[in-house]
């Protein structure tokens, strides 16, 4: 739980410090209330992330590979109530904090000097690689690979909509769905 809180608060705090250091205001990060097109992108983005997760899981399984497990899942399996707490935190801290840092600032800063596609790829690689620190077990590179592909979707939605709220909501919903599924699995006795 402290890791999730630390992520949301730390990433948000680092983002604010970065903006101050560069003497930028929050206009550097494009935020607005989602319009109809944004809502459609949010719904499509959530579906895309879940679809990619299903496809990648099947491919990984068919290749006989394993994916590492995030330590948050390990904690939640020992205490399933933690998953219930993580559901709202996905929307309140994790999605907004990670998206502010990786899409808003990293991708936004890279976009100042690079083509948007390169900015998306580099920001996604950094986002995926930082997950190494929260993984346990075999298959860390498999997990990071999946995170990279999912991050490409988040980066693309930010570039397409120019609204950080869109990937933040997609990310929050994706994590919340994952935690809901993990809670149901942990409490069903399977």
mmCIF file of C-alpha atoms in Angstrom:
data_model
loop_
_atom_site.group_PDB
_atom_site.id
_atom_site.type_symbol
_atom_site.label_atom_id
_atom_site.label_comp_id
_atom_site.label_asym_id
_atom_site.label_seq_id
_atom_site.Cartn_x
_atom_site.Cartn_y
_atom_site.Cartn_z
ATOM 1 C CA UNK A 1 0.000 0.000 0.000
ATOM 2 C CA UNK A 2 2.819 2.358 0.843
ATOM 3 C CA UNK A 3 4.314 1.713 -2.599
ATOM 4 C CA UNK A 4 1.086 2.765 -4.308
ATOM 5 C CA UNK A 5 0.771 5.859 -2.155
ATOM 6 C CA UNK A 6 4.437 6.618 -2.665
ATOM 7 C CA UNK A 7 4.054 6.247 -6.430
ATOM 8 C CA UNK A 8 1.074 8.551 -6.714
ATOM 9 C CA UNK A 9 2.352 11.174 -4.307
ATOM 10 C CA UNK A 10 6.020 10.959 -5.348
ATOM 11 C CA UNK A 11 5.338 11.024 -9.081
ATOM 12 C CA UNK A 12 2.958 13.942 -8.642
ATOM 13 C CA UNK A 13 5.451 15.746 -6.404
ATOM 14 C CA UNK A 14 8.331 15.155 -8.815
ATOM 15 C CA UNK A 15 6.187 16.484 -11.607
ATOM 16 C CA UNK A 16 5.432 19.685 -9.730
ATOM 17 C CA UNK A 17 9.121 20.136 -8.885
ATOM 18 C CA UNK A 18 10.065 19.603 -12.525
ATOM 19 C CA UNK A 19 7.553 22.198 -13.692
ATOM 20 C CA UNK A 20 8.909 24.693 -11.156
ATOM 21 C CA UNK A 21 12.525 23.901 -12.038
ATOM 22 C CA UNK A 22 11.832 24.603 -15.711
ATOM 23 C CA UNK A 23 9.674 27.594 -14.801
ATOM 24 C CA UNK A 24 6.676 26.048 -16.531
ATOM 25 C CA UNK A 25 3.080 26.186 -15.438
ATOM 26 C CA UNK A 26 0.494 23.435 -15.735
ATOM 27 C CA UNK A 27 -0.327 24.550 -19.267
ATOM 28 C CA UNK A 28 2.736 22.507 -20.297
ATOM 29 C CA UNK A 29 0.615 19.469 -19.448
ATOM 30 C CA UNK A 30 -2.641 19.624 -21.333
ATOM 31 C CA UNK A 31 -5.579 18.947 -19.010
ATOM 32 C CA UNK A 32 -9.263 19.399 -19.729
ATOM 33 C CA UNK A 33 -12.621 17.848 -19.006
ATOM 34 C CA UNK A 34 -13.057 15.040 -21.542
ATOM 35 C CA UNK A 35 -15.368 15.817 -24.442
ATOM 36 C CA UNK A 36 -17.330 13.197 -26.403
ATOM 37 C CA UNK A 37 -14.344 12.243 -28.541
ATOM 38 C CA UNK A 38 -12.177 11.902 -25.425
ATOM 39 C CA UNK A 39 -14.795 9.671 -23.786
ATOM 40 C CA UNK A 40 -14.816 7.466 -26.884
ATOM 41 C CA UNK A 41 -11.003 7.290 -26.762
ATOM 42 C CA UNK A 42 -11.142 6.427 -23.044
ATOM 43 C CA UNK A 43 -13.584 3.577 -23.662
ATOM 44 C CA UNK A 44 -11.581 2.377 -26.662
ATOM 45 C CA UNK A 45 -8.329 2.694 -24.728
ATOM 46 C CA UNK A 46 -9.591 0.600 -21.821
ATOM 47 C CA UNK A 47 -10.831 -2.043 -24.264
ATOM 48 C CA UNK A 48 -7.537 -1.951 -26.143
ATOM 49 C CA UNK A 49 -5.463 -2.408 -22.975
ATOM 50 C CA UNK A 50 -7.630 -5.296 -21.794
ATOM 51 C CA UNK A 51 -7.556 -6.875 -25.253
ATOM 52 C CA UNK A 52 -3.774 -6.544 -25.433
ATOM 53 C CA UNK A 53 -3.485 -8.103 -21.987
ATOM 54 C CA UNK A 54 -5.595 -11.091 -23.044
ATOM 55 C CA UNK A 55 -3.701 -11.557 -26.315
ATOM 56 C CA UNK A 56 -0.287 -11.171 -24.689
ATOM 57 C CA UNK A 57 -1.258 -13.600 -21.913
ATOM 58 C CA UNK A 58 -2.241 -16.209 -24.491
ATOM 59 C CA UNK A 59 0.931 -15.671 -26.510
ATOM 60 C CA UNK A 60 3.092 -15.889 -23.385
ATOM 61 C CA UNK A 61 1.310 -19.049 -22.308
ATOM 62 C CA UNK A 62 1.592 -20.653 -25.739
ATOM 63 C CA UNK A 63 5.335 -19.923 -25.767
ATOM 64 C CA UNK A 64 5.701 -21.502 -22.332
ATOM 65 C CA UNK A 65 6.930 -18.269 -20.797
ATOM 66 C CA UNK A 66 6.101 -16.823 -17.406
ATOM 67 C CA UNK A 67 5.490 -13.241 -16.442
ATOM 68 C CA UNK A 68 6.777 -11.846 -13.166
ATOM 69 C CA UNK A 69 4.306 -10.717 -10.567
ATOM 70 C CA UNK A 70 3.956 -7.223 -9.226
ATOM 71 C CA UNK A 71 4.606 -7.185 -5.485
ATOM 72 C CA UNK A 72 1.296 -5.376 -4.979
ATOM 73 C CA UNK A 73 -0.492 -8.490 -6.256
ATOM 74 C CA UNK A 74 1.459 -10.678 -3.825
ATOM 75 C CA UNK A 75 0.403 -8.466 -0.909
ATOM 76 C CA UNK A 76 -3.191 -8.444 -2.137
ATOM 77 C CA UNK A 77 -3.299 -12.219 -2.370
ATOM 78 C CA UNK A 78 -2.296 -12.402 1.290
ATOM 79 C CA UNK A 79 -4.849 -9.751 2.238
ATOM 80 C CA UNK A 80 -7.542 -9.412 -0.462
ATOM 81 C CA UNK A 81 -9.002 -6.319 1.213
ATOM 82 C CA UNK A 82 -5.936 -4.489 -0.088
ATOM 83 C CA UNK A 83 -7.289 -4.950 -3.619
ATOM 84 C CA UNK A 84 -10.474 -3.116 -2.618
ATOM 85 C CA UNK A 85 -8.423 -0.182 -1.348
ATOM 86 C CA UNK A 86 -6.350 -0.170 -4.533
ATOM 87 C CA UNK A 87 -9.407 0.208 -6.775
ATOM 88 C CA UNK A 88 -10.147 3.857 -5.907
ATOM 89 C CA UNK A 89 -6.428 4.603 -5.486
ATOM 90 C CA UNK A 90 -5.959 3.549 -9.119
ATOM 91 C CA UNK A 91 -8.141 6.478 -10.172
ATOM 92 C CA UNK A 92 -7.053 8.952 -7.498
ATOM 93 C CA UNK A 93 -3.285 8.434 -7.316
ATOM 94 C CA UNK A 94 -1.745 5.812 -9.567
ATOM 95 C CA UNK A 95 -3.286 6.682 -12.945
ATOM 96 C CA UNK A 96 -2.968 10.460 -12.512
ATOM 97 C CA UNK A 97 0.478 10.333 -10.871
ATOM 98 C CA UNK A 98 2.087 7.989 -13.372
ATOM 99 C CA UNK A 99 0.486 9.665 -16.368
ATOM 100 C CA UNK A 100 1.469 13.140 -15.191
ATOM 101 C CA UNK A 101 5.079 12.044 -14.903
ATOM 102 C CA UNK A 102 5.510 9.700 -17.865
ATOM 103 C CA UNK A 103 3.104 11.085 -20.442
ATOM 104 C CA UNK A 104 2.758 14.688 -19.341
ATOM 105 C CA UNK A 105 6.345 15.488 -18.440
ATOM 106 C CA UNK A 106 8.625 12.834 -19.915
ATOM 107 C CA UNK A 107 6.749 12.426 -23.187
ATOM 108 C CA UNK A 108 5.967 16.153 -23.311
ATOM 109 C CA UNK A 109 9.596 17.109 -22.763
ATOM 110 C CA UNK A 110 10.838 14.587 -25.314
ATOM 111 C CA UNK A 111 8.272 15.903 -27.786
ATOM 112 C CA UNK A 112 9.953 19.327 -27.608
ATOM 113 C CA UNK A 113 12.952 17.953 -29.499
ATOM 114 C CA UNK A 114 11.826 14.636 -30.994
ATOM 115 C CA UNK A 115 9.105 13.457 -33.328
ATOM 116 C CA UNK A 116 6.007 12.523 -31.282
ATOM 117 C CA UNK A 117 6.380 8.828 -32.191
ATOM 118 C CA UNK A 118 9.903 8.737 -30.780
ATOM 119 C CA UNK A 119 8.759 10.599 -27.682
ATOM 120 C CA UNK A 120 6.003 8.022 -27.125
ATOM 121 C CA UNK A 121 8.396 5.095 -27.583
ATOM 122 C CA UNK A 122 11.082 6.505 -25.261
ATOM 123 C CA UNK A 123 8.608 7.557 -22.561
ATOM 124 C CA UNK A 124 6.978 4.111 -22.784
ATOM 125 C CA UNK A 125 10.349 2.376 -22.452
ATOM 126 C CA UNK A 126 11.147 4.405 -19.341
ATOM 127 C CA UNK A 127 7.686 3.740 -17.905
ATOM 128 C CA UNK A 128 8.007 -0.005 -18.506
ATOM 129 C CA UNK A 129 11.543 -0.253 -17.157
ATOM 130 C CA UNK A 130 10.673 1.451 -13.878
ATOM 131 C CA UNK A 131 8.306 -1.452 -13.166
ATOM 132 C CA UNK A 132 11.328 -3.753 -12.738
ATOM 133 C CA UNK A 133 11.679 -2.481 -9.173
ATOM 134 C CA UNK A 134 8.224 -3.725 -8.181
ATOM 135 C CA UNK A 135 8.481 -7.218 -9.642
ATOM 136 C CA UNK A 136 9.179 -10.570 -8.092
ATOM 137 C CA UNK A 137 9.728 -13.993 -9.614
ATOM 138 C CA UNK A 138 10.789 -15.130 -13.052
ATOM 139 C CA UNK A 139 9.741 -13.403 -16.238
ATOM 140 C CA UNK A 140 10.578 -9.801 -15.406
ATOM 141 C CA UNK A 141 11.405 -8.989 -19.018
ATOM 142 C CA UNK A 142 8.087 -10.479 -20.127
ATOM 143 C CA UNK A 143 6.234 -8.239 -17.660
ATOM 144 C CA UNK A 144 8.226 -5.185 -18.759
ATOM 145 C CA UNK A 145 7.493 -6.027 -22.399
ATOM 146 C CA UNK A 146 3.775 -6.103 -21.701
ATOM 147 C CA UNK A 147 4.004 -2.839 -19.740
ATOM 148 C CA UNK A 148 5.848 -1.275 -22.690
ATOM 149 C CA UNK A 149 3.140 -2.248 -25.179
ATOM 150 C CA UNK A 150 0.401 -0.985 -22.846
ATOM 151 C CA UNK A 151 2.337 2.262 -22.314
ATOM 152 C CA UNK A 152 2.466 2.795 -26.078
ATOM 153 C CA UNK A 153 -1.332 2.865 -26.055
ATOM 154 C CA UNK A 154 -1.375 5.377 -23.196
ATOM 155 C CA UNK A 155 1.191 7.581 -24.915
ATOM 156 C CA UNK A 156 -0.706 7.430 -28.188
ATOM 157 C CA UNK A 157 -3.992 8.414 -26.543
ATOM 158 C CA UNK A 158 -2.288 11.404 -24.933
ATOM 159 C CA UNK A 159 -0.762 12.484 -28.226
ATOM 160 C CA UNK A 160 -4.042 11.973 -30.088
ATOM 161 C CA UNK A 161 -6.293 13.803 -27.613
ATOM 162 C CA UNK A 162 -3.778 16.294 -26.174
ATOM 163 C CA UNK A 163 -5.531 15.734 -22.857
ATOM 164 C CA UNK A 164 -3.711 14.033 -19.979
ATOM 165 C CA UNK A 165 -7.033 13.184 -18.337
ATOM 166 C CA UNK A 166 -7.641 10.617 -21.083
ATOM 167 C CA UNK A 167 -4.633 8.327 -20.423
ATOM 168 C CA UNK A 168 -4.979 8.929 -16.666
ATOM 169 C CA UNK A 169 -8.543 7.579 -16.727
ATOM 170 C CA UNK A 170 -7.618 4.696 -19.040
ATOM 171 C CA UNK A 171 -4.700 3.767 -16.761
ATOM 172 C CA UNK A 172 -6.793 4.095 -13.599
ATOM 173 C CA UNK A 173 -9.617 2.010 -15.045
ATOM 174 C CA UNK A 174 -7.232 -0.651 -16.335
ATOM 175 C CA UNK A 175 -5.588 -1.002 -12.920
ATOM 176 C CA UNK A 176 -8.956 -0.930 -11.148
ATOM 177 C CA UNK A 177 -10.248 -3.744 -13.382
ATOM 178 C CA UNK A 178 -7.065 -5.734 -12.683
ATOM 179 C CA UNK A 179 -7.474 -5.242 -8.914
ATOM 180 C CA UNK A 180 -11.169 -6.125 -9.061
ATOM 181 C CA UNK A 181 -10.350 -9.328 -10.938
ATOM 182 C CA UNK A 182 -7.557 -10.153 -8.487
ATOM 183 C CA UNK A 183 -9.899 -9.564 -5.547
ATOM 184 C CA UNK A 184 -12.580 -11.826 -7.018
ATOM 185 C CA UNK A 185 -9.988 -14.519 -7.727
ATOM 186 C CA UNK A 186 -8.473 -14.254 -4.238
ATOM 187 C CA UNK A 187 -11.852 -14.444 -2.476
ATOM 188 C CA UNK A 188 -13.457 -17.113 -4.650
ATOM 189 C CA UNK A 189 -11.251 -19.858 -3.255
ATOM 190 C CA UNK A 190 -9.864 -20.788 -6.685
#
